[in-house]
Structures are given as C-alpha cells and as structure tokens.
Amino acid sequence: MSDVPAAPEQSNTRWQRTLEVLSVVGPPLTVVTALLVYFGWARTDAQAKAMGLDVSLFGYTVQDFMLRSIQSLFQPLAWLVVIGLLWLMLDRAVARLLEFPGQRRWVQVTATVVLFLAFAYAAVMWIAVTTRPGQAVLYAPFLIAAGLVVGTWGLRVRRRAAGPSAQAPRATKGTLEGWLVFVLVTLLLFWGTSDYAQALGRGAAVDYQERSHLLPTAVVYSKERLAVTVPNVKEESAGSEAAPLYRYTGLRLLVVSGGRIFLLNDGWSLERGRVVVLPDNGSVRVEYGNPASD
C-alpha cells in the first residue's frame, strides 16, 4: 500500500492550532520579558545614579538587563509563593469549618472583623505613602497589597458563611470586584518590586564602596599619557624616549560593557570617588589580576 498524503484540511488545522498556541503564549512571554528588562534597568539605573553615572554609559543589552533582574525578582517571587501556599492551607481549613452549620456564625463574625481590619490597614498605609513619600517604608506597596488581598478574602469568606442564597445575587458584582482587586494588587506588586530593585541597585553601589578592594586589580598600559588624576592612581614610565609607554596602577575593574572599560580607583567612595572610563578598542592594554594577590 502506498502512503496517503495528509489532506489539505488536516494541514490547515495543524497550522491553525499552532497559531492559536503562539497567540496564547506569545503575549505572556512578551510581558514577562518586558518586566524582566524593566526591573533590571531600574536596579542598574539606581546603582549608576548612586555612583554619579548614567545607565546609558554602560551600553547594556536587553539580555544584560534581564540577567540583572533575577536578583530583584527572586526574593519577592519566593515570598509570594510561600504566602500563597499558606493562604491555600488557611482557606481549606476555613472551608472545612463551613461544613459544620454551628461554626458558620463564628466564621462570619471573624471574617467581618478581618476584612475591616485589613481594608483599614491598607487605607492607612496608602495615606502614609502618598502624604510622606520620602519617608515611606520600602515594602509599603507589598503591605498595601497584602491588606487588600486579606480584606477581599475576608469578604468572600463572609459571603460563603452567609450561605448560597446570599451569594447568588452578588455573583456578577463579586466577579467585577475580583478583577478590580486583581488589577490594583498587580500594580502594587509592580510598584513594590520596582522600589525593591532600586534599593538593590543603591545597595550595590554602597557595596562597591565597602568592598572595592575585592574587585580584580587592573594595570593599564598606554602609548600616550592618559592624564588620569583620580586619587591613589600612579603613573609610571615603562618605555623609552623612542617608544614611550605609560603604566597606571591603583585601579580596579568595575565592568567591561558597551565597548568601554570602567575602572575604580583604590579606596573609591561614593562621595569623592570617580570612575575611569577607557575605550575597549585596543588603544590601551589592561592586565587584570586576582585581588588576593595584592
């Protein structure tokens, strides 16, 4: 028997299914990629500003920003998963209590107290953040989001405790409330993660100040004088009159990116330190060493 080729209708169906999968998967991947790039940029931008630089000087690529965002997202996502698991356990325990008619009244009263306290807490935190933004707590957006989530959960538990007859008229209204809370909580999580990423960037700049001696050493050789005037950097002649060569010591490697070499001087500080930027085009030669060998 000869092989029968697939019918055109079957091929079209396969392509349609493939396009449907791509249309579903594509937008979430685009959103995730955009978020990774943004949080990586926010962290790097805060670090650059703390060091007296602009993030555009580094010439980072999209991949660089994505890699730098991992540290900004790991801890918030880990806490989100842990809290989600604890919430599921608590919600199942409440559901088991609702199976006993004698416990419904107690659960309803408790849920009412929880929802009022949670919404009041979220409102107070929101007022504190908006009226005094310069003195706001770092995790304030996360705390506001937690208050909204707990309050909404308390409201739903209260409705479940009231019985099916009380839930039916509120079905459409509850769905709208759920979407509005979801959007607001998502925005708060975005805000909080952005603040957290910027805090990490500023912390990285302070870390360079405290641990610059742990960065790789860098010795720069150049045929022309570079006129480096930053503190603790020494210029020495390593050539002759016929073939001049200048050597610069007392430098530490910060990063090589965007066709540039970024160097810090020994004893670099946020207040008085400056960053030496050299072209990475072969006009200078740089020897890197292990800081432990000093």
PDB file of C-alpha atoms in Angstrom:
ATOM      1  CA  MET A   1       0.000   0.000   0.000  1.00  0.00           C
ATOM      2  CA  SER A   2       1.267   3.487  -0.799  1.00  0.00           C
ATOM      3  CA  ASP A   3       1.387   6.237   1.779  1.00  0.00           C
ATOM      4  CA  VAL A   4      -1.531   8.609   1.580  1.00  0.00           C
ATOM      5  CA  PRO A   5      -0.533  12.292   1.930  1.00  0.00           C
ATOM      6  CA  ALA A   6      -2.243  14.329   4.571  1.00  0.00           C
ATOM      7  CA  ALA A   7      -5.308  16.148   3.405  1.00  0.00           C
ATOM      8  CA  PRO A   8      -5.027  19.936   2.991  1.00  0.00           C
ATOM      9  CA  GLU A   9      -7.730  20.361   5.598  1.00  0.00           C
ATOM     10  CA  GLN A  10      -5.641  18.495   8.182  1.00  0.00           C
ATOM     11  CA  SER A  11      -2.542  20.599   7.406  1.00  0.00           C
ATOM     12  CA  ASN A  12      -4.548  23.796   7.742  1.00  0.00           C
ATOM     13  CA  THR A  13      -5.946  22.596  11.052  1.00  0.00           C
ATOM     14  CA  ARG A  14      -2.444  21.930  12.385  1.00  0.00           C
ATOM     15  CA  TRP A  15      -1.288  25.394  11.358  1.00  0.00           C
ATOM     16  CA  GLN A  16      -4.344  26.947  12.946  1.00  0.00           C
ATOM     17  CA  ARG A  17      -3.670  25.134  16.209  1.00  0.00           C
ATOM     18  CA  THR A  18      -0.033  26.222  16.121  1.00  0.00           C
ATOM     19  CA  LEU A  19      -1.030  29.844  15.556  1.00  0.00           C
ATOM     20  CA  GLU A  20      -3.564  29.617  18.368  1.00  0.00           C
ATOM     21  CA  VAL A  21      -0.893  28.326  20.763  1.00  0.00           C
ATOM     22  CA  LEU A  22       1.515  31.072  19.699  1.00  0.00           C
ATOM     23  CA  SER A  23      -1.181  33.720  20.130  1.00  0.00           C
ATOM     24  CA  VAL A  24      -1.802  32.495  23.677  1.00  0.00           C
ATOM     25  CA  VAL A  25       1.830  32.003  24.699  1.00  0.00           C
ATOM     26  CA  GLY A  26       3.303  34.973  22.827  1.00  0.00           C
ATOM     27  CA  PRO A  27       1.740  37.899  24.738  1.00  0.00           C
ATOM     28  CA  PRO A  28       2.602  36.497  28.227  1.00  0.00           C
ATOM     29  CA  LEU A  29       6.197  35.915  27.125  1.00  0.00           C
ATOM     30  CA  THR A  30       6.358  39.465  25.787  1.00  0.00           C
ATOM     31  CA  VAL A  31       5.007  40.858  29.064  1.00  0.00           C
ATOM     32  CA  VAL A  32       7.409  38.748  31.151  1.00  0.00           C
ATOM     33  CA  THR A  33      10.362  39.820  29.006  1.00  0.00           C
ATOM     34  CA  ALA A  34       9.366  43.476  29.301  1.00  0.00           C
ATOM     35  CA  LEU A  35       9.075  43.167  33.088  1.00  0.00           C
ATOM     36  CA  LEU A  36      12.463  41.466  33.381  1.00  0.00           C
ATOM     37  CA  VAL A  37      14.089  44.189  31.298  1.00  0.00           C
ATOM     38  CA  TYR A  38      12.401  46.962  33.274  1.00  0.00           C
ATOM     39  CA  PHE A  39      13.348  45.631  36.711  1.00  0.00           C
ATOM     40  CA  GLY A  40      16.910  45.020  35.536  1.00  0.00           C
ATOM     41  CA  TRP A  41      17.057  48.567  34.186  1.00  0.00           C
ATOM     42  CA  ALA A  42      15.585  50.007  37.419  1.00  0.00           C
ATOM     43  CA  ARG A  43      18.242  48.236  39.510  1.00  0.00           C
ATOM     44  CA  THR A  44      21.105  49.277  37.208  1.00  0.00           C
ATOM     45  CA  ASP A  45      19.842  52.848  36.874  1.00  0.00           C
ATOM     46  CA  ALA A  46      19.683  53.309  40.656  1.00  0.00           C
ATOM     47  CA  GLN A  47      23.190  51.873  41.022  1.00  0.00           C
ATOM     48  CA  ALA A  48      24.586  54.129  38.290  1.00  0.00           C
ATOM     49  CA  LYS A  49      22.997  57.259  39.776  1.00  0.00           C
ATOM     50  CA  ALA A  50      24.379  56.425  43.225  1.00  0.00           C
ATOM     51  CA  MET A  51      27.841  56.198  41.643  1.00  0.00           C
ATOM     52  CA  GLY A  52      27.415  59.515  39.827  1.00  0.00           C
ATOM     53  CA  LEU A  53      26.934  57.891  36.412  1.00  0.00           C
ATOM     54  CA  ASP A  54      24.182  57.421  33.868  1.00  0.00           C
ATOM     55  CA  VAL A  55      22.979  53.946  32.993  1.00  0.00           C
ATOM     56  CA  SER A  56      23.283  54.690  29.251  1.00  0.00           C
ATOM     57  CA  LEU A  57      27.081  54.892  29.607  1.00  0.00           C
ATOM     58  CA  PHE A  58      27.339  51.153  30.222  1.00  0.00           C
ATOM     59  CA  GLY A  59      25.659  50.206  26.958  1.00  0.00           C
ATOM     60  CA  TYR A  60      23.910  47.203  28.462  1.00  0.00           C
ATOM     61  CA  THR A  61      21.855  44.976  26.174  1.00  0.00           C
ATOM     62  CA  VAL A  62      18.385  43.556  26.775  1.00  0.00           C
ATOM     63  CA  GLN A  63      19.977  40.290  27.875  1.00  0.00           C
ATOM     64  CA  ASP A  64      22.169  42.133  30.390  1.00  0.00           C
ATOM     65  CA  PHE A  65      19.145  43.828  31.951  1.00  0.00           C
ATOM     66  CA  MET A  66      17.273  40.520  32.107  1.00  0.00           C
ATOM     67  CA  LEU A  67      20.145  38.833  33.934  1.00  0.00           C
ATOM     68  CA  ARG A  68      20.399  41.743  36.366  1.00  0.00           C
ATOM     69  CA  SER A  69      16.690  41.494  37.148  1.00  0.00           C
ATOM     70  CA  ILE A  70      16.915  37.953  38.537  1.00  0.00           C
ATOM     71  CA  GLN A  71      18.179  39.093  41.913  1.00  0.00           C
ATOM     72  CA  SER A  72      15.443  41.737  42.064  1.00  0.00           C
ATOM     73  CA  LEU A  73      12.679  39.207  41.419  1.00  0.00           C
ATOM     74  CA  PHE A  74      13.875  36.095  43.246  1.00  0.00           C
ATOM     75  CA  GLN A  75      13.062  37.143  46.805  1.00  0.00           C
ATOM     76  CA  PRO A  76       9.660  38.765  46.053  1.00  0.00           C
ATOM     77  CA  LEU A  77       8.574  35.741  43.999  1.00  0.00           C
ATOM     78  CA  ALA A  78       9.762  33.304  46.666  1.00  0.00           C
ATOM     79  CA  TRP A  79       7.789  35.146  49.360  1.00  0.00           C
ATOM     80  CA  LEU A  80       4.763  35.295  47.057  1.00  0.00           C
ATOM     81  CA  VAL A  81       4.827  31.512  46.606  1.00  0.00           C
ATOM     82  CA  VAL A  82       5.244  30.867  50.341  1.00  0.00           C
ATOM     83  CA  ILE A  83       2.406  33.226  51.258  1.00  0.00           C
ATOM     84  CA  GLY A  84       0.227  31.696  48.551  1.00  0.00           C
ATOM     85  CA  LEU A  85       0.758  28.200  49.959  1.00  0.00           C
ATOM     86  CA  LEU A  86      -0.058  29.361  53.490  1.00  0.00           C
ATOM     87  CA  TRP A  87      -3.189  31.111  52.229  1.00  0.00           C
ATOM     88  CA  LEU A  88      -4.361  27.943  50.458  1.00  0.00           C
ATOM     89  CA  MET A  89      -3.907  25.932  53.652  1.00  0.00           C
ATOM     90  CA  LEU A  90      -5.851  28.514  55.658  1.00  0.00           C
ATOM     91  CA  ASP A  91      -8.618  28.736  53.056  1.00  0.00           C
ATOM     92  CA  ARG A  92      -9.070  24.957  53.067  1.00  0.00           C
ATOM     93  CA  ALA A  93      -9.246  24.959  56.853  1.00  0.00           C
ATOM     94  CA  VAL A  94     -11.955  27.638  56.729  1.00  0.00           C
ATOM     95  CA  ALA A  95     -13.838  25.644  54.083  1.00  0.00           C
ATOM     96  CA  ARG A  96     -13.852  22.615  56.381  1.00  0.00           C
ATOM     97  CA  LEU A  97     -15.241  24.755  59.200  1.00  0.00           C
ATOM     98  CA  LEU A  98     -18.050  25.977  56.955  1.00  0.00           C
ATOM     99  CA  GLU A  99     -19.187  22.378  56.531  1.00  0.00           C
ATOM    100  CA  PHE A 100     -20.471  22.493  60.118  1.00  0.00           C
ATOM    101  CA  PRO A 101     -23.577  24.687  60.467  1.00  0.00           C
ATOM    102  CA  GLY A 102     -22.717  25.520  64.082  1.00  0.00           C
ATOM    103  CA  GLN A 103     -19.439  27.164  63.002  1.00  0.00           C
ATOM    104  CA  ARG A 104     -20.856  29.390  60.254  1.00  0.00           C
ATOM    105  CA  ARG A 105     -21.832  32.233  62.558  1.00  0.00           C
ATOM    106  CA  TRP A 106     -18.426  32.281  64.245  1.00  0.00           C
ATOM    107  CA  VAL A 107     -16.633  32.213  60.870  1.00  0.00           C
ATOM    108  CA  GLN A 108     -18.840  35.022  59.550  1.00  0.00           C
ATOM    109  CA  VAL A 109     -18.107  37.282  62.521  1.00  0.00           C
ATOM    110  CA  THR A 110     -14.381  36.562  62.342  1.00  0.00           C
ATOM    111  CA  ALA A 111     -14.298  37.209  58.577  1.00  0.00           C
ATOM    112  CA  THR A 112     -16.105  40.532  59.115  1.00  0.00           C
ATOM    113  CA  VAL A 113     -13.501  41.652  61.657  1.00  0.00           C
ATOM    114  CA  VAL A 114     -10.657  40.521  59.383  1.00  0.00           C
ATOM    115  CA  LEU A 115     -11.952  42.346  56.316  1.00  0.00           C
ATOM    116  CA  PHE A 116     -12.495  45.635  58.175  1.00  0.00           C
ATOM    117  CA  LEU A 117      -9.060  45.497  59.815  1.00  0.00           C
ATOM    118  CA  ALA A 118      -7.335  44.565  56.558  1.00  0.00           C
ATOM    119  CA  PHE A 119      -9.004  47.293  54.494  1.00  0.00           C
ATOM    120  CA  ALA A 120      -8.361  49.853  57.236  1.00  0.00           C
ATOM    121  CA  TYR A 121      -4.700  48.816  57.376  1.00  0.00           C
ATOM    122  CA  ALA A 122      -4.360  49.133  53.581  1.00  0.00           C
ATOM    123  CA  ALA A 123      -6.016  52.570  53.670  1.00  0.00           C
ATOM    124  CA  VAL A 124      -3.730  53.837  56.445  1.00  0.00           C
ATOM    125  CA  MET A 125      -0.630  52.576  54.631  1.00  0.00           C
ATOM    126  CA  TRP A 126      -1.804  54.199  51.401  1.00  0.00           C
ATOM    127  CA  ILE A 127      -2.329  57.549  53.113  1.00  0.00           C
ATOM    128  CA  ALA A 128       1.100  57.306  54.761  1.00  0.00           C
ATOM    129  CA  VAL A 129       2.795  56.572  51.445  1.00  0.00           C
ATOM    130  CA  THR A 130       1.044  59.284  49.445  1.00  0.00           C
ATOM    131  CA  THR A 131       1.386  62.040  52.051  1.00  0.00           C
ATOM    132  CA  ARG A 132       5.021  61.350  53.001  1.00  0.00           C
ATOM    133  CA  PRO A 133       6.636  59.612  50.016  1.00  0.00           C
ATOM    134  CA  GLY A 134      10.178  60.456  51.082  1.00  0.00           C
ATOM    135  CA  GLN A 135       9.790  58.606  54.381  1.00  0.00           C
ATOM    136  CA  ALA A 136       7.776  55.635  53.103  1.00  0.00           C
ATOM    137  CA  VAL A 137       8.707  52.108  54.098  1.00  0.00           C
ATOM    138  CA  LEU A 138      10.492  50.139  51.369  1.00  0.00           C
ATOM    139  CA  TYR A 139       7.925  47.344  51.406  1.00  0.00           C
ATOM    140  CA  ALA A 140       4.884  49.655  51.711  1.00  0.00           C
ATOM    141  CA  PRO A 141       3.346  48.668  48.329  1.00  0.00           C
ATOM    142  CA  PHE A 142       3.620  44.982  49.281  1.00  0.00           C
ATOM    143  CA  LEU A 143       1.949  45.695  52.627  1.00  0.00           C
ATOM    144  CA  ILE A 144      -0.888  47.591  50.943  1.00  0.00           C
ATOM    145  CA  ALA A 145      -1.380  44.721  48.506  1.00  0.00           C
ATOM    146  CA  ALA A 146      -1.436  42.247  51.402  1.00  0.00           C
ATOM    147  CA  GLY A 147      -4.114  44.293  53.148  1.00  0.00           C
ATOM    148  CA  LEU A 148      -6.266  44.346  50.016  1.00  0.00           C
ATOM    149  CA  VAL A 149      -5.881  40.609  49.422  1.00  0.00           C
ATOM    150  CA  VAL A 150      -6.663  39.696  53.037  1.00  0.00           C
ATOM    151  CA  GLY A 151      -9.633  42.072  53.112  1.00  0.00           C
ATOM    152  CA  THR A 152     -11.046  40.674  49.857  1.00  0.00           C
ATOM    153  CA  TRP A 153     -10.577  37.130  51.113  1.00  0.00           C
ATOM    154  CA  GLY A 154     -12.353  38.017  54.350  1.00  0.00           C
ATOM    155  CA  LEU A 155     -15.244  39.472  52.346  1.00  0.00           C
ATOM    156  CA  ARG A 156     -15.580  36.291  50.304  1.00  0.00           C
ATOM    157  CA  VAL A 157     -15.408  34.078  53.390  1.00  0.00           C
ATOM    158  CA  ARG A 158     -18.136  36.200  54.973  1.00  0.00           C
ATOM    159  CA  ARG A 159     -20.337  35.695  51.915  1.00  0.00           C
ATOM    160  CA  ARG A 160     -19.657  31.953  51.868  1.00  0.00           C
ATOM    161  CA  ALA A 161     -20.573  31.738  55.540  1.00  0.00           C
ATOM    162  CA  ALA A 162     -23.865  33.535  54.826  1.00  0.00           C
ATOM    163  CA  GLY A 163     -24.929  30.656  52.580  1.00  0.00           C
ATOM    164  CA  PRO A 164     -25.631  30.056  48.865  1.00  0.00           C
ATOM    165  CA  SER A 165     -28.770  32.214  48.865  1.00  0.00           C
ATOM    166  CA  ALA A 166     -26.751  35.285  49.830  1.00  0.00           C
ATOM    167  CA  GLN A 167     -24.015  34.610  47.278  1.00  0.00           C
ATOM    168  CA  ALA A 168     -26.237  34.269  44.197  1.00  0.00           C
ATOM    169  CA  PRO A 169     -27.278  37.943  43.814  1.00  0.00           C
ATOM    170  CA  ARG A 170     -23.646  39.036  44.244  1.00  0.00           C
ATOM    171  CA  ALA A 171     -22.112  36.715  41.620  1.00  0.00           C
ATOM    172  CA  THR A 172     -21.614  39.338  38.904  1.00  0.00           C
ATOM    173  CA  LYS A 173     -20.658  42.034  41.399  1.00  0.00           C
ATOM    174  CA  GLY A 174     -18.164  39.718  43.058  1.00  0.00           C
ATOM    175  CA  THR A 175     -16.521  38.948  39.715  1.00  0.00           C
ATOM    176  CA  LEU A 176     -16.092  42.660  38.991  1.00  0.00           C
ATOM    177  CA  GLU A 177     -14.683  43.237  42.476  1.00  0.00           C
ATOM    178  CA  GLY A 178     -12.244  40.382  41.979  1.00  0.00           C
ATOM    179  CA  TRP A 179     -10.920  41.817  38.710  1.00  0.00           C
ATOM    180  CA  LEU A 180     -10.544  45.307  40.152  1.00  0.00           C
ATOM    181  CA  VAL A 181      -8.677  43.974  43.179  1.00  0.00           C
ATOM    182  CA  PHE A 182      -6.500  41.828  40.899  1.00  0.00           C
ATOM    183  CA  VAL A 183      -5.530  44.834  38.768  1.00  0.00           C
ATOM    184  CA  LEU A 184      -4.835  47.009  41.813  1.00  0.00           C
ATOM    185  CA  VAL A 185      -2.773  44.324  43.544  1.00  0.00           C
ATOM    186  CA  THR A 186      -0.804  43.712  40.338  1.00  0.00           C
ATOM    187  CA  LEU A 187       0.031  47.423  40.092  1.00  0.00           C
ATOM    188  CA  LEU A 188       1.080  47.480  43.747  1.00  0.00           C
ATOM    189  CA  LEU A 189       3.311  44.444  43.262  1.00  0.00           C
ATOM    190  CA  PHE A 190       4.889  46.138  40.235  1.00  0.00           C
ATOM    191  CA  TRP A 191       5.451  49.297  42.283  1.00  0.00           C
ATOM    192  CA  GLY A 192       6.926  47.397  45.223  1.00  0.00           C
ATOM    193  CA  THR A 193       9.212  45.277  43.054  1.00  0.00           C
ATOM    194  CA  SER A 194      10.453  48.391  41.264  1.00  0.00           C
ATOM    195  CA  ASP A 195      11.270  50.049  44.619  1.00  0.00           C
ATOM    196  CA  TYR A 196      12.984  46.859  45.775  1.00  0.00           C
ATOM    197  CA  ALA A 197      15.072  46.681  42.577  1.00  0.00           C
ATOM    198  CA  GLN A 198      16.165  50.302  43.015  1.00  0.00           C
ATOM    199  CA  ALA A 199      17.088  49.625  46.644  1.00  0.00           C
ATOM    200  CA  LEU A 200      19.224  46.699  45.499  1.00  0.00           C
ATOM    201  CA  GLY A 201      20.936  48.959  42.984  1.00  0.00           C
ATOM    202  CA  ARG A 202      21.759  51.583  45.615  1.00  0.00           C
ATOM    203  CA  GLY A 203      22.949  48.815  47.918  1.00  0.00           C
ATOM    204  CA  ALA A 204      25.242  47.513  45.169  1.00  0.00           C
ATOM    205  CA  ALA A 205      26.825  50.964  44.876  1.00  0.00           C
ATOM    206  CA  VAL A 206      27.431  51.059  48.637  1.00  0.00           C
ATOM    207  CA  ASP A 207      28.839  47.540  48.423  1.00  0.00           C
ATOM    208  CA  TYR A 208      31.391  48.713  45.858  1.00  0.00           C
ATOM    209  CA  GLN A 209      32.440  51.410  48.289  1.00  0.00           C
ATOM    210  CA  GLU A 210      32.936  48.946  51.134  1.00  0.00           C
ATOM    211  CA  ARG A 211      34.437  46.112  49.094  1.00  0.00           C
ATOM    212  CA  SER A 212      36.256  47.798  46.235  1.00  0.00           C
ATOM    213  CA  HIS A 213      39.423  46.063  47.410  1.00  0.00           C
ATOM    214  CA  LEU A 214      37.837  42.737  46.413  1.00  0.00           C
ATOM    215  CA  LEU A 215      37.451  43.759  42.771  1.00  0.00           C
ATOM    216  CA  PRO A 216      40.043  42.477  40.253  1.00  0.00           C
ATOM    217  CA  THR A 217      43.127  44.641  40.002  1.00  0.00           C
ATOM    218  CA  ALA A 218      43.767  46.423  36.713  1.00  0.00           C
ATOM    219  CA  VAL A 219      47.083  47.693  35.340  1.00  0.00           C
ATOM    220  CA  VAL A 220      46.688  49.900  32.270  1.00  0.00           C
ATOM    221  CA  TYR A 221      49.394  50.329  29.625  1.00  0.00           C
ATOM    222  CA  SER A 222      49.150  53.113  27.056  1.00  0.00           C
ATOM    223  CA  LYS A 223      51.464  54.598  24.475  1.00  0.00           C
ATOM    224  CA  GLU A 224      50.023  58.023  25.233  1.00  0.00           C
ATOM    225  CA  ARG A 225      49.562  59.740  28.550  1.00  0.00           C
ATOM    226  CA  LEU A 226      46.018  59.313  29.807  1.00  0.00           C
ATOM    227  CA  ALA A 227      46.137  62.135  32.349  1.00  0.00           C
ATOM    228  CA  VAL A 228      44.321  60.084  34.981  1.00  0.00           C
ATOM    229  CA  THR A 229      44.056  62.321  38.036  1.00  0.00           C
ATOM    230  CA  VAL A 230      41.917  60.226  40.384  1.00  0.00           C
ATOM    231  CA  PRO A 231      43.339  59.534  43.863  1.00  0.00           C
ATOM    232  CA  ASN A 232      45.648  56.557  44.509  1.00  0.00           C
ATOM    233  CA  VAL A 233      46.367  56.008  40.803  1.00  0.00           C
ATOM    234  CA  LYS A 234      50.069  56.130  39.949  1.00  0.00           C
ATOM    235  CA  GLU A 235      51.527  56.874  36.541  1.00  0.00           C
ATOM    236  CA  GLU A 236      54.899  55.285  35.719  1.00  0.00           C
ATOM    237  CA  SER A 237      57.044  55.294  32.619  1.00  0.00           C
ATOM    238  CA  ALA A 238      57.550  51.767  31.337  1.00  0.00           C
ATOM    239  CA  GLY A 239      59.121  52.581  27.957  1.00  0.00           C
ATOM    240  CA  SER A 240      61.839  54.705  26.434  1.00  0.00           C
ATOM    241  CA  GLU A 241      62.051  58.031  24.634  1.00  0.00           C
ATOM    242  CA  ALA A 242      61.893  56.296  21.272  1.00  0.00           C
ATOM    243  CA  ALA A 243      58.987  54.058  22.308  1.00  0.00           C
ATOM    244  CA  PRO A 244      57.090  55.727  25.152  1.00  0.00           C
ATOM    245  CA  LEU A 245      54.838  53.565  27.288  1.00  0.00           C
ATOM    246  CA  TYR A 246      52.931  54.583  30.387  1.00  0.00           C
ATOM    247  CA  ARG A 247      51.690  52.288  33.126  1.00  0.00           C
ATOM    248  CA  TYR A 248      48.843  53.117  35.510  1.00  0.00           C
ATOM    249  CA  THR A 249      48.327  51.194  38.742  1.00  0.00           C
ATOM    250  CA  GLY A 250      45.924  51.520  41.656  1.00  0.00           C
ATOM    251  CA  LEU A 251      42.831  50.662  39.587  1.00  0.00           C
ATOM    252  CA  ARG A 252      40.079  48.076  39.989  1.00  0.00           C
ATOM    253  CA  LEU A 253      37.855  46.592  37.320  1.00  0.00           C
ATOM    254  CA  LEU A 254      34.187  47.535  37.625  1.00  0.00           C
ATOM    255  CA  VAL A 255      32.775  46.187  34.367  1.00  0.00           C
ATOM    256  CA  VAL A 256      33.529  45.876  30.651  1.00  0.00           C
ATOM    257  CA  SER A 257      30.478  46.757  28.591  1.00  0.00           C
ATOM    258  CA  GLY A 258      29.359  48.712  25.553  1.00  0.00           C
ATOM    259  CA  GLY A 259      32.879  48.973  24.130  1.00  0.00           C
ATOM    260  CA  ARG A 260      34.190  50.631  27.292  1.00  0.00           C
ATOM    261  CA  ILE A 261      36.240  49.597  30.316  1.00  0.00           C
ATOM    262  CA  PHE A 262      35.011  51.011  33.630  1.00  0.00           C
ATOM    263  CA  LEU A 263      37.620  51.213  36.402  1.00  0.00           C
ATOM    264  CA  LEU A 264      37.520  52.331  40.019  1.00  0.00           C
ATOM    265  CA  ASN A 265      40.473  53.710  41.934  1.00  0.00           C
ATOM    266  CA  ASP A 266      41.734  52.121  45.149  1.00  0.00           C
ATOM    267  CA  GLY A 267      39.789  53.496  48.097  1.00  0.00           C
ATOM    268  CA  TRP A 268      36.865  54.511  45.890  1.00  0.00           C
ATOM    269  CA  SER A 269      33.928  56.108  47.724  1.00  0.00           C
ATOM    270  CA  LEU A 270      30.515  57.416  46.742  1.00  0.00           C
ATOM    271  CA  GLU A 271      31.306  60.932  47.940  1.00  0.00           C
ATOM    272  CA  ARG A 272      34.737  61.513  46.409  1.00  0.00           C
ATOM    273  CA  GLY A 273      35.290  58.622  44.049  1.00  0.00           C
ATOM    274  CA  ARG A 274      35.322  58.907  40.288  1.00  0.00           C
ATOM    275  CA  VAL A 275      35.030  56.266  37.600  1.00  0.00           C
ATOM    276  CA  VAL A 276      37.754  55.959  34.960  1.00  0.00           C
ATOM    277  CA  VAL A 277      36.298  55.078  31.557  1.00  0.00           C
ATOM    278  CA  LEU A 278      38.629  53.803  28.820  1.00  0.00           C
ATOM    279  CA  PRO A 279      37.807  52.663  25.285  1.00  0.00           C
ATOM    280  CA  ASP A 280      37.923  48.913  24.735  1.00  0.00           C
ATOM    281  CA  ASN A 281      39.264  49.198  21.192  1.00  0.00           C
ATOM    282  CA  GLY A 282      42.887  48.118  21.571  1.00  0.00           C
ATOM    283  CA  SER A 283      44.261  51.617  22.131  1.00  0.00           C
ATOM    284  CA  VAL A 284      45.177  50.607  25.687  1.00  0.00           C
ATOM    285  CA  ARG A 285      46.244  47.291  27.168  1.00  0.00           C
ATOM    286  CA  VAL A 286      44.853  46.207  30.515  1.00  0.00           C
ATOM    287  CA  GLU A 287      46.192  43.441  32.733  1.00  0.00           C
ATOM    288  CA  TYR A 288      43.744  42.051  35.279  1.00  0.00           C
ATOM    289  CA  GLY A 289      44.775  40.250  38.432  1.00  0.00           C
ATOM    290  CA  ASN A 290      43.404  38.454  41.446  1.00  0.00           C
ATOM    291  CA  PRO A 291      42.762  40.917  44.310  1.00  0.00           C
ATOM    292  CA  ALA A 292      44.001  38.297  46.774  1.00  0.00           C
ATOM    293  CA  SER A 293      47.455  38.528  45.241  1.00  0.00           C
ATOM    294  CA  ASP A 294      47.941  42.120  46.470  1.00  0.00           C
TER     295      ASP A 294
END
